[in-house]
mmCIF file of C-alpha atoms and ligand atoms in Angstrom:
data_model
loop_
_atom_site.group_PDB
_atom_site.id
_atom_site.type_symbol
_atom_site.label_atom_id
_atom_site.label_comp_id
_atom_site.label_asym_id
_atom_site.label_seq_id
_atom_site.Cartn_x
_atom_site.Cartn_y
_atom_site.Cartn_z
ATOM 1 C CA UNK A 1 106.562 91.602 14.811
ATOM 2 C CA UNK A 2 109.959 90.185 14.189
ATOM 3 C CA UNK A 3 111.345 88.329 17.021
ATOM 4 C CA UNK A 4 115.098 88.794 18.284
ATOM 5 C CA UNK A 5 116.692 85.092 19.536
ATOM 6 C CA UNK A 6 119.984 85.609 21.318
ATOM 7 C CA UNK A 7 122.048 82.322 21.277
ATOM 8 C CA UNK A 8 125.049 81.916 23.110
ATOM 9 C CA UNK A 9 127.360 78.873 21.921
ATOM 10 C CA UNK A 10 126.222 79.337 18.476
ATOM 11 C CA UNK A 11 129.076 77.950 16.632
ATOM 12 C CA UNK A 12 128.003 74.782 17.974
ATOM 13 C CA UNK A 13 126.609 71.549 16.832
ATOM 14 C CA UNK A 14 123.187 72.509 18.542
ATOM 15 C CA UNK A 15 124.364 76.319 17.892
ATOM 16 C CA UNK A 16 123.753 75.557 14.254
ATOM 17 C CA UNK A 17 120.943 73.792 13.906
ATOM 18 C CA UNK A 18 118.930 76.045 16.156
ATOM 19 C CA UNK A 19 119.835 78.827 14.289
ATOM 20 C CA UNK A 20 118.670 77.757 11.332
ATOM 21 C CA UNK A 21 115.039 76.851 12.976
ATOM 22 C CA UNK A 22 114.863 79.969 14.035
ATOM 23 C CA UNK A 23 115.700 81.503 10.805
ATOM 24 C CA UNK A 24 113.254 79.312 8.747
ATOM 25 C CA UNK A 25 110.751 80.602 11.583
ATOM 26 C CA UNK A 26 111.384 84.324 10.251
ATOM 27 C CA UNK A 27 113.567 85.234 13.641
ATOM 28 C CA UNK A 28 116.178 87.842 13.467
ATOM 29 C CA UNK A 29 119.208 85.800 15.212
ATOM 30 C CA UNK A 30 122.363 87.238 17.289
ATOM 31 C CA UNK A 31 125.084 84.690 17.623
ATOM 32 C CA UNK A 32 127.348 84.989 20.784
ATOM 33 C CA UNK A 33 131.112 84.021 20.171
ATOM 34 C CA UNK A 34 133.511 83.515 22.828
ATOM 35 C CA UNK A 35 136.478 86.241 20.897
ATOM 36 C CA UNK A 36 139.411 83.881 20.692
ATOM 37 C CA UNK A 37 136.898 81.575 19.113
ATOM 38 C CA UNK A 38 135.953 84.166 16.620
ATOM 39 C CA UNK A 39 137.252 82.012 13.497
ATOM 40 C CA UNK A 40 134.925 79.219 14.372
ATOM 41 C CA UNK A 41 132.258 81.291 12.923
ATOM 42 C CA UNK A 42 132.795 79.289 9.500
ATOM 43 C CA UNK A 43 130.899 76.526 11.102
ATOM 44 C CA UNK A 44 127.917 78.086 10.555
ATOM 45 C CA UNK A 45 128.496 77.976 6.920
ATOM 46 C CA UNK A 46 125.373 78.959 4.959
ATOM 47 C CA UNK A 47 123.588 80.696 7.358
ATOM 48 C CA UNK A 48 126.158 83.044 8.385
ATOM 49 C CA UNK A 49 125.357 86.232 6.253
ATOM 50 C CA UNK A 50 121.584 85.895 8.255
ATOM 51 C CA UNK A 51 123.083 85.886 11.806
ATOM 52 C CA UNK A 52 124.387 88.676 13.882
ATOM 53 C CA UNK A 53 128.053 87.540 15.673
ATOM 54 C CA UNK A 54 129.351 89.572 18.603
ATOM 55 C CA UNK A 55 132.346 89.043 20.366
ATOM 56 C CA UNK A 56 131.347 88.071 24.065
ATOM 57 C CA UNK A 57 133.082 86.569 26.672
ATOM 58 C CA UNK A 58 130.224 84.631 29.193
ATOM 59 C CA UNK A 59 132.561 85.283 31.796
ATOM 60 C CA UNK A 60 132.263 88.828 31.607
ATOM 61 C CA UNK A 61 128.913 90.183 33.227
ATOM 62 C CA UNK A 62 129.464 93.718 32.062
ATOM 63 C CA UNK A 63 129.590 92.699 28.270
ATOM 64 C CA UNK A 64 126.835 90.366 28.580
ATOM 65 C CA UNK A 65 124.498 92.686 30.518
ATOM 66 C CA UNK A 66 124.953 95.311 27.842
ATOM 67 C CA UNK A 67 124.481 93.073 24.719
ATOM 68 C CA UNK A 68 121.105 91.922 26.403
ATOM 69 C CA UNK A 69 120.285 95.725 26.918
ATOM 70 C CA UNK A 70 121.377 96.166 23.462
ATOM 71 C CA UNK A 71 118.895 93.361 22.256
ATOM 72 C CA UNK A 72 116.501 93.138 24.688
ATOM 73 C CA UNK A 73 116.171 89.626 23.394
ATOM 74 C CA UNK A 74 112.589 87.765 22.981
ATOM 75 C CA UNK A 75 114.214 84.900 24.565
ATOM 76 C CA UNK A 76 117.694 83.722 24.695
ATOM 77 C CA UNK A 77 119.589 79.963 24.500
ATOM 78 C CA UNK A 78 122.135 79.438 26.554
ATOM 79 C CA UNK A 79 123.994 76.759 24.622
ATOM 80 C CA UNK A 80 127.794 77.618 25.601
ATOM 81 C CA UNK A 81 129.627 75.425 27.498
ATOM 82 C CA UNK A 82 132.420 72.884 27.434
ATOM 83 C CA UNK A 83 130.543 69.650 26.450
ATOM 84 C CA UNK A 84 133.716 66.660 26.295
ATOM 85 C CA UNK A 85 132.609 65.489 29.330
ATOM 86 C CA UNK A 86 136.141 63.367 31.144
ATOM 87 C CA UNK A 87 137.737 66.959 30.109
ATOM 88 C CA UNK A 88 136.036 68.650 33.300
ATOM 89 C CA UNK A 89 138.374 66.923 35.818
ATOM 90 C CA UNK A 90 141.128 68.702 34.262
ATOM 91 C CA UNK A 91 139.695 72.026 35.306
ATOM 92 C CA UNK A 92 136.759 71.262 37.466
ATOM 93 C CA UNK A 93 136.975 74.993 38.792
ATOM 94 C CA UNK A 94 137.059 76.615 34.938
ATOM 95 C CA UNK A 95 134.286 74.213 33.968
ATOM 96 C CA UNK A 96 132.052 75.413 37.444
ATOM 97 C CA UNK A 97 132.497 79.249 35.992
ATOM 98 C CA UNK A 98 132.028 78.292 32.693
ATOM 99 C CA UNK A 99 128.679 76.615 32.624
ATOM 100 C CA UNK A 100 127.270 77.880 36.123
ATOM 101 C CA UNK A 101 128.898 81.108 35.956
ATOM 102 C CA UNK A 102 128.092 81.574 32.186
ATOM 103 C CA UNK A 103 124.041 81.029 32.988
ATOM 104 C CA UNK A 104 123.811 82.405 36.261
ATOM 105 C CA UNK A 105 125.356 85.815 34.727
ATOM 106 C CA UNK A 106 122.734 85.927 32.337
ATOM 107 C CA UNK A 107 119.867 84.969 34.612
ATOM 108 C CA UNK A 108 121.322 88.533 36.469
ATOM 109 C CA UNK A 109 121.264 89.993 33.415
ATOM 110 C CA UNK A 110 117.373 89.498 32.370
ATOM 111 C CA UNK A 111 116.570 90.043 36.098
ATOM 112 C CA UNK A 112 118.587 93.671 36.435
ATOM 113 C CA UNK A 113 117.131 94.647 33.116
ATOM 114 C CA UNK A 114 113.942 94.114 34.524
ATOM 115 C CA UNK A 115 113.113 92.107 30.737
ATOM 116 C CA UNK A 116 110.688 89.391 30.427
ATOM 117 C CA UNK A 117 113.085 87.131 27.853
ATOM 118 C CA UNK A 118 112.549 83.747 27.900
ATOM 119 C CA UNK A 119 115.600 81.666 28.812
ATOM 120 C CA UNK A 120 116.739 77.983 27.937
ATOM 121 C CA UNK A 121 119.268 76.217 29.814
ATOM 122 C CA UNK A 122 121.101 73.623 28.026
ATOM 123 C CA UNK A 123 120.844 70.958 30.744
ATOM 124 C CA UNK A 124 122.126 67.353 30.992
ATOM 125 C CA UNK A 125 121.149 64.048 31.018
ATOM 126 C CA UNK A 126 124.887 63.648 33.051
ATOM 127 C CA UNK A 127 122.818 65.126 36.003
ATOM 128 C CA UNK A 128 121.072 62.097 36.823
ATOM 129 C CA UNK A 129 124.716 60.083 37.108
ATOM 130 C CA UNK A 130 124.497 56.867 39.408
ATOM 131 C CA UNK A 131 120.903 56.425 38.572
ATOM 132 C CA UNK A 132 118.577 53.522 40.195
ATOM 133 C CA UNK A 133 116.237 53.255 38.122
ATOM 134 C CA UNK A 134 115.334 53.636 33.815
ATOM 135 C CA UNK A 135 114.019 55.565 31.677
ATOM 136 C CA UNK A 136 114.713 58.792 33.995
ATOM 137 C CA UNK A 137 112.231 61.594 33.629
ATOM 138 C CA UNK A 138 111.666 65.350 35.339
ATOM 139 C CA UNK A 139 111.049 63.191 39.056
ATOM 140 C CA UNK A 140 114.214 61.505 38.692
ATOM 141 C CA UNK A 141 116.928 62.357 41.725
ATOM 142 C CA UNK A 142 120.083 63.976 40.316
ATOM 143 C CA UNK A 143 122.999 62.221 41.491
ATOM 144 C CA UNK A 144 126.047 63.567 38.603
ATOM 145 C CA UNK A 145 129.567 61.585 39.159
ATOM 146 C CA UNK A 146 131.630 64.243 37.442
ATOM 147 C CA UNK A 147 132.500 67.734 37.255
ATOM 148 C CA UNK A 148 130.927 68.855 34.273
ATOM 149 C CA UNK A 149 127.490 66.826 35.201
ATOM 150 C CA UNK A 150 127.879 69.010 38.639
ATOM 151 C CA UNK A 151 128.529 72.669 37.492
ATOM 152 C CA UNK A 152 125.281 71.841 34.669
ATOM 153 C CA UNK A 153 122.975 70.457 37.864
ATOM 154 C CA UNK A 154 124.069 73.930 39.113
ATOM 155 C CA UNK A 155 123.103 75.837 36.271
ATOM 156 C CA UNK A 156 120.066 73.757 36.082
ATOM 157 C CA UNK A 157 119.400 74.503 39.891
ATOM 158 C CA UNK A 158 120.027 78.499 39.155
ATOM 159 C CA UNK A 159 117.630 78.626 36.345
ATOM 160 C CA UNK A 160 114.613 76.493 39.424
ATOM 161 C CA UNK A 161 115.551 79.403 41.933
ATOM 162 C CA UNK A 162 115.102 82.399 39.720
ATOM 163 C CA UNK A 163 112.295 80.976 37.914
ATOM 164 C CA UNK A 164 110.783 80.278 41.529
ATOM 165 C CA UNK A 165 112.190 83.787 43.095
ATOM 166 C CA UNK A 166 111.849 86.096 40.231
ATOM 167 C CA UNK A 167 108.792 84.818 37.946
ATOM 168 C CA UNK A 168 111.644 84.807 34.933
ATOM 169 C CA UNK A 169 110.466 82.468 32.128
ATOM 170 C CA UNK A 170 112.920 80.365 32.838
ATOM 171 C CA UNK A 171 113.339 76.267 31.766
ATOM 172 C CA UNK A 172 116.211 73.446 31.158
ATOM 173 C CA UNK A 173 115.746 70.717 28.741
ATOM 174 C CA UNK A 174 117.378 67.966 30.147
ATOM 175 C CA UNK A 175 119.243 66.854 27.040
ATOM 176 C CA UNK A 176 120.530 63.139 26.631
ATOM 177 C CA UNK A 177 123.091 62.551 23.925
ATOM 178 C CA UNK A 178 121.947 64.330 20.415
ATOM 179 C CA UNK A 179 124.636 64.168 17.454
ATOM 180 C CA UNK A 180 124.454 64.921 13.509
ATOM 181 C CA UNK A 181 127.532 65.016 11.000
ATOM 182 C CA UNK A 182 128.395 68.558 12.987
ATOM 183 C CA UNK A 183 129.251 66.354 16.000
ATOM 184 C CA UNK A 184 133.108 67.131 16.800
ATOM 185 C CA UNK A 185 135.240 63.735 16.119
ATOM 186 C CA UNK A 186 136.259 63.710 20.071
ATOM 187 C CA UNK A 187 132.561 62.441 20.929
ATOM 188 C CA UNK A 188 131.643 58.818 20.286
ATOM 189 C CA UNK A 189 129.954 58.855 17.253
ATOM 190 C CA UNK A 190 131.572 61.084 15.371
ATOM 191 C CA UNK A 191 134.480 59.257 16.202
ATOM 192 C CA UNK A 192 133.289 55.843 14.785
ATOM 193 C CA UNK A 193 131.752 57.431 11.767
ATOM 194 C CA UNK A 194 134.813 59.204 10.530
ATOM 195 C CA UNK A 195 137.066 55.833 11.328
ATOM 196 C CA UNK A 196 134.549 53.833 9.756
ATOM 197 C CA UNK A 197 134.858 56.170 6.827
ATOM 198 C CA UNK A 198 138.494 56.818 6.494
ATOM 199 C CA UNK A 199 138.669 52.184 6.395
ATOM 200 C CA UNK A 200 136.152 52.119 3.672
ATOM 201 C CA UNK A 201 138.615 54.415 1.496
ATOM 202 C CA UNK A 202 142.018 53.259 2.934
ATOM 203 C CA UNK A 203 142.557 56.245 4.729
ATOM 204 C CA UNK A 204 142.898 54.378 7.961
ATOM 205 C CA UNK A 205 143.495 50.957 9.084
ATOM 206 C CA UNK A 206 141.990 50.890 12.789
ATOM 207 C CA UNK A 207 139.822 52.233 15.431
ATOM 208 C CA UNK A 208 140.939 52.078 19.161
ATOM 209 C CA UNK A 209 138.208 52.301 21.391
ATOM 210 C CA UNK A 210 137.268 52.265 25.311
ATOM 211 C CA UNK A 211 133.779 50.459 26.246
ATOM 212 C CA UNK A 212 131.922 48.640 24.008
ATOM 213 C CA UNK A 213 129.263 47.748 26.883
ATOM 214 C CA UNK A 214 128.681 51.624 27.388
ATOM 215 C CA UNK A 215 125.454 52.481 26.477
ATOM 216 C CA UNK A 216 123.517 55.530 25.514
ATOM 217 C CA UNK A 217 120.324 57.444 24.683
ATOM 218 C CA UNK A 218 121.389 58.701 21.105
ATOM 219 C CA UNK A 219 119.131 61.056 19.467
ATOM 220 C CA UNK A 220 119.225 63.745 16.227
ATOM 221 C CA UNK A 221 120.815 67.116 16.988
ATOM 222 C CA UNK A 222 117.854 68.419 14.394
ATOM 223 C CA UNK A 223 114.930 66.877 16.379
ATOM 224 C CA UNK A 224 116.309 68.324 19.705
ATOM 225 C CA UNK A 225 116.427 71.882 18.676
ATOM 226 C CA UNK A 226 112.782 71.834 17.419
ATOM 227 C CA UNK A 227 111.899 70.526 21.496
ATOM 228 C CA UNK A 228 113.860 73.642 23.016
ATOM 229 C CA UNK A 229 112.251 75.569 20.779
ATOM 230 C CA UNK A 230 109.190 74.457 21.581
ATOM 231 C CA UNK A 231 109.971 74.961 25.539
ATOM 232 C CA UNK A 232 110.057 78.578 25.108
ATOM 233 C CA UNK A 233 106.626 79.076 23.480
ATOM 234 C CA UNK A 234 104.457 77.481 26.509
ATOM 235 C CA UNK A 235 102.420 79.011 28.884
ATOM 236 C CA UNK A 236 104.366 78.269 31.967
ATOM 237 C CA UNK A 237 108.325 77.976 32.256
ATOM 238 C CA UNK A 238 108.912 74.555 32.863
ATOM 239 C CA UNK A 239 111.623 71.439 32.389
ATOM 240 C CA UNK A 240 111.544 68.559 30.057
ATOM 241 C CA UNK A 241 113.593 65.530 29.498
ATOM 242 C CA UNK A 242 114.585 65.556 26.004
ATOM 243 C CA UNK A 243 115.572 61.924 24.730
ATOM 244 C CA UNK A 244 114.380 58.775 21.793
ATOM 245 C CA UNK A 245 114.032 56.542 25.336
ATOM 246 C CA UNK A 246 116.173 53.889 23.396
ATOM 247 C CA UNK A 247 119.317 52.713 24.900
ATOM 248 C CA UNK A 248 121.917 51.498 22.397
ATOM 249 C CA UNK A 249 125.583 50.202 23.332
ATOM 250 C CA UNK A 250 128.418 51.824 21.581
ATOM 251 C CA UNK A 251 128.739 47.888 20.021
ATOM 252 C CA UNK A 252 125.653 48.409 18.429
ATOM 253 C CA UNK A 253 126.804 52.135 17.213
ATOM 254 C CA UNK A 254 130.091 50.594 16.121
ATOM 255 C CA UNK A 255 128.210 47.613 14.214
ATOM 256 C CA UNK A 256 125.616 49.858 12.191
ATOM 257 C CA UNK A 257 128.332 52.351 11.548
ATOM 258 C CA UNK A 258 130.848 50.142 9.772
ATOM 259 C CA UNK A 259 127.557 48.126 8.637
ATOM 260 C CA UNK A 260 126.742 50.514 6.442
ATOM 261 C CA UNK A 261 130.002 50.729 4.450
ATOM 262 C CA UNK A 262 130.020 46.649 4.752
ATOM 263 C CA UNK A 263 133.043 46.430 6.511
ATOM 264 C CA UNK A 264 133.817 43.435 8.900
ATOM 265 C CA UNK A 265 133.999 45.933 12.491
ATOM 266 C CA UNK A 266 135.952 43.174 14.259
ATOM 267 C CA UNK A 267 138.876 43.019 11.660
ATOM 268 C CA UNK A 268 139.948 46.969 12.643
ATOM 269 C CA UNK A 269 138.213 47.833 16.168
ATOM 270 C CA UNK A 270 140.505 47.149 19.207
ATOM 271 C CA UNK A 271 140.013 48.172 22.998
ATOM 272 C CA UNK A 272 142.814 51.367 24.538
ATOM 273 C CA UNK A 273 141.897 51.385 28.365
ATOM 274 C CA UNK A 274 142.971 55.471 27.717
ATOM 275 C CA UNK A 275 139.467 55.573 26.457
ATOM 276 C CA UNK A 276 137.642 53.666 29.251
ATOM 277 C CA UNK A 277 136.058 56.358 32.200
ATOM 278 C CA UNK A 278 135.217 55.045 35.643
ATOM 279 C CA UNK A 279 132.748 57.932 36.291
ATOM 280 C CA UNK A 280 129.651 56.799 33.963
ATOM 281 C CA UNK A 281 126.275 54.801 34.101
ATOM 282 C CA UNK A 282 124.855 53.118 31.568
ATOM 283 C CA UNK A 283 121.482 53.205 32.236
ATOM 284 C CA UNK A 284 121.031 56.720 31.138
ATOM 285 C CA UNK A 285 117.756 56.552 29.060
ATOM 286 C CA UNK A 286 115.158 59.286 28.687
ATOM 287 C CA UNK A 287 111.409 58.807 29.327
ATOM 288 C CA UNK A 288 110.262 61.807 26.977
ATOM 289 C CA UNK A 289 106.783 61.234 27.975
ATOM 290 C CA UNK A 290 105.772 64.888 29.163
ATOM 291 C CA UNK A 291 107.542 66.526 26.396
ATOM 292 C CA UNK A 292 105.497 64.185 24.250
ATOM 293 C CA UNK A 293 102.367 65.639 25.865
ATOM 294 C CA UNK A 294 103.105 69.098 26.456
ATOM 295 C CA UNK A 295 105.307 70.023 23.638
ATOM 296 C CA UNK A 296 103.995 67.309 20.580
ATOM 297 C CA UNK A 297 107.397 66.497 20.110
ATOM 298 C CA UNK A 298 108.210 63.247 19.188
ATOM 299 C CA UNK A 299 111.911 62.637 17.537
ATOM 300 C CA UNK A 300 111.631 61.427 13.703
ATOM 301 C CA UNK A 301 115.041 60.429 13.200
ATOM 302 C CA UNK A 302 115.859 56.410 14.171
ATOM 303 C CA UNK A 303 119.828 55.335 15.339
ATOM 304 C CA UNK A 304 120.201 53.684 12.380
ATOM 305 C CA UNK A 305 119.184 56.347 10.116
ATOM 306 C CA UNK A 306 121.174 59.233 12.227
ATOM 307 C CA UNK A 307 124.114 57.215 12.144
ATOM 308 C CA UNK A 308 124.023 55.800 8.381
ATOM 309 C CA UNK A 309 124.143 59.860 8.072
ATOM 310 C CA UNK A 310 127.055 60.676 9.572
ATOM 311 C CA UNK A 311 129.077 57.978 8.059
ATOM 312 C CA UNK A 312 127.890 58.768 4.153
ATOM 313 C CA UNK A 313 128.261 62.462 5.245
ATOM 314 C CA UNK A 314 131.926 61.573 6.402
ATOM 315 C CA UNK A 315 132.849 59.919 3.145
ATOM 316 C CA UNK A 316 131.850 62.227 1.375
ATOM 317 C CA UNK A 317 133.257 65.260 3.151
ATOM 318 C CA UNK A 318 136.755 62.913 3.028
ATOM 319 C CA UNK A 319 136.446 61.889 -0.977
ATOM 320 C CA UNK A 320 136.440 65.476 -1.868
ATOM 321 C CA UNK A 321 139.307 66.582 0.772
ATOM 322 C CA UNK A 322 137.106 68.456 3.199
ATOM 323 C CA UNK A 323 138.420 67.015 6.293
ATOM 324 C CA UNK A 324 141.585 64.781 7.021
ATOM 325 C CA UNK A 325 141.328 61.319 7.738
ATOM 326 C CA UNK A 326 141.021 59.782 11.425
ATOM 327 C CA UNK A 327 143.757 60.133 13.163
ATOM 328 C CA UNK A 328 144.279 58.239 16.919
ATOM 329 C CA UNK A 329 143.331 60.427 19.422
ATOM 330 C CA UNK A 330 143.897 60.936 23.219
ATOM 331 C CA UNK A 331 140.614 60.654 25.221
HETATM 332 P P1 LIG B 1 129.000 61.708 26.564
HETATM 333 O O1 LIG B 1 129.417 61.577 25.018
HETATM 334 O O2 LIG B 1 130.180 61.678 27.458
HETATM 335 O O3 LIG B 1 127.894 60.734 26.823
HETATM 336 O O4 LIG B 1 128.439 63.206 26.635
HETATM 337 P P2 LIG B 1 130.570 60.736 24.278
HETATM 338 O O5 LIG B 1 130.163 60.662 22.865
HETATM 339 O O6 LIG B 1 131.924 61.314 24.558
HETATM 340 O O7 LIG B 1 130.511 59.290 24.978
HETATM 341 C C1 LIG B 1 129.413 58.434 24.813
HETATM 342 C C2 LIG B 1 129.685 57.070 25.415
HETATM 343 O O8 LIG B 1 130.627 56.348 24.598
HETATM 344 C C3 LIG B 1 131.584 55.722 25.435
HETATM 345 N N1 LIG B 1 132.803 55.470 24.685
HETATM 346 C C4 LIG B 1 133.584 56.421 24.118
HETATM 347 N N2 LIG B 1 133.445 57.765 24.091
HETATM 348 C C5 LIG B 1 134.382 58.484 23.409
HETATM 349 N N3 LIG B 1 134.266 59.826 23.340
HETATM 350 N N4 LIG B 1 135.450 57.866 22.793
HETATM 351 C C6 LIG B 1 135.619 56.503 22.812
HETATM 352 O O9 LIG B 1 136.559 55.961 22.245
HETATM 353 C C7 LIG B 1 134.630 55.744 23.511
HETATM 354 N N5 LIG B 1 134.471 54.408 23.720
HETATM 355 C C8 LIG B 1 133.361 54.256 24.433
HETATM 356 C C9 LIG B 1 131.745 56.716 26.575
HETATM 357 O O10 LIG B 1 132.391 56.100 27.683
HETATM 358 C C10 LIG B 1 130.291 57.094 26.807
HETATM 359 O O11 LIG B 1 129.675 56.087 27.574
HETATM 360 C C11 LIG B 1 127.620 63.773 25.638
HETATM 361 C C12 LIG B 1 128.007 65.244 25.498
HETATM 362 O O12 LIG B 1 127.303 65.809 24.430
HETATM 363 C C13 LIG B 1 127.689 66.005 26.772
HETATM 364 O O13 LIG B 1 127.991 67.380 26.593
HETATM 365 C C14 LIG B 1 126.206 65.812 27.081
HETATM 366 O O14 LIG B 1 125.867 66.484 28.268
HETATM 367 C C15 LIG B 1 125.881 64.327 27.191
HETATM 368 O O15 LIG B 1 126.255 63.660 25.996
HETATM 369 C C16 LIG B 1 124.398 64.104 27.415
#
């Protein structure tokens, strides 16, 4: 029996690399698209003659009830959602309806259809916020400082209540940082290995920055798919934390990054407060221990590795003209 995987968000980093797992794994895929995004369906390069795209706005119940009718999906991934974190307090509102809205509409959906998909909810590690303690794990109190890390503890919340109310097979992966060369050049990484990149060929003579001291949990887009997959072929519906549990500073990103192209960071990094946030912790590290046990998942790509990828990838993509140089941004 061929299995149907609906994934919403699929022109995505995660989008991407999920689909491609589930292709390898002989699933028959249909991609979600928000329709003024339509073009971005490029992204998915290779793979895109083996995936099914429909036009679907999350925000509109009616469509999504009747593609999951359509479908009747063996389980569905809710990746969609705005994911540059400070850009929530510029619409905290659209971001609530976007990522609460978006899975809460398709919990309804699955639970008026009377189906028995299995659903993953692309939670957050932002949940946990002003944290007290590290490594978090599944126990650890939610406390999120910002609007986006509040409408996802939402959506996390909504996918508890129906699990709990309507015996839907339904689970969140709580997700700290994961990034691959797909990673848009607004987040952190992507951002250093494209600058890092464009200095090595003269493309670019500096890299403005906001805190050095911040730290994160960076893992491989690649190995975090293969966990979410794995969520959704348990016995029981449940949530995982889904980190490396190693804390790196972006310092130490910014270091191997420019490292690896043996280039002197200090001589073209400087500090822009525009870049600094006052909503973050920097404690955020996963303890991946139960995903470890239940699932057998175990990341296999290191920091150094993940990032030495990006930057090569970069160089390359910018030797033969595939993407423009780094440009200075606004944060
Ligand atoms: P984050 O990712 O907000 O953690 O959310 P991002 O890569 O934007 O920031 C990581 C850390 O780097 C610090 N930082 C900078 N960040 C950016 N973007 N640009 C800079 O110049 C810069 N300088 C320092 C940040 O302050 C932060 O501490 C990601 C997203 O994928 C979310 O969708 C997801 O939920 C979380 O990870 C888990």
């Amino acid at each position: 029996m061929i299995r149907t995987a609906l994934i919403t968000g699929i022109t995505g980093q995660d989008g991407y690399y999920l689909s491609r797992l589930l292709l390898e794994k002989g699933y028959r895929v249909i991609g979600l698209v928000a329709p003024q995004r339509r073009n971005n369906i490029v992204k998915l390069g290779n793979l895109i003659e083996q995936i099914e795209i429909y036009p679907v706005a999350l925000t509109d119940a009616v469509a999504l009830l009747e593609v999951v009718e359509q479908f009747r999906p063996d389980e569905i991934y809710n990746l969609a959602a705005p994911s540059f974190v400070p850009d929530s307090w510029n619409d905290p509102l659209g971001t609530l309806d976007l990522i609460t809205g978006s899975a809460t509409r398709l919990l309804a959906a699955i639970h008026q259809l009377g189906l028995t998909t299995r659903v993953f909810e692309a939670s957050s590690s932002e949940m946990f916020g002003q944290v007290d303690h590290a490594p978090q794990d599944e126990n650890t109190p939610f406390r999120p400082m910002n609007p986006y890390a509040a409408a996802k503890l939402h959506a996390h919340w909504m996918m508890v209540h129906h699990r709990q109310r309507y015996g839907l097979f339904a689970c969140s992966g709580i997700l700290y940082n994961h990034e691959s060369p797909l990673r848009l050049p607004n987040f952190v990484t992507r951002k250093v290995s494209l600058a890092a990149a464009s200095i090595k060929l003269g493309l670019s003579d500096r890299l403005e920055m906001g805190n050095l001291q911040a730290k994160r949990d960076w893992g491989y887009a690649g190995d975090y798919v293969e966990a979410i997959w794995r969520m959704l072929q348990t016995n029981t519906p449940e949530d995982y934390v889904i980190g490396t549990g190693q804390l790196h500073s972006v310092q130490n990103l910014v270091e191997t990054a420019f490292g690896c192209l043996d280039l002197d960071w200090t001589r073209y990094v400087s500090i822009d407060s525009k870049f600094i946030r006052s909503d973050e912790h920097f404690q955020l590290v996963a303890n991946p221990a139960k995903a470890k046990r239940d699932l057998g998942w175990q990341p296999q790509m290191t920091f150094a590795k993940l990032i030495e990828e990006m930057v090569l990838t970069d160089l390359d993509r910018l030797r033969s003209g595939l993407i423009a140089p780094a440009v200075p941004q606004q944060p």
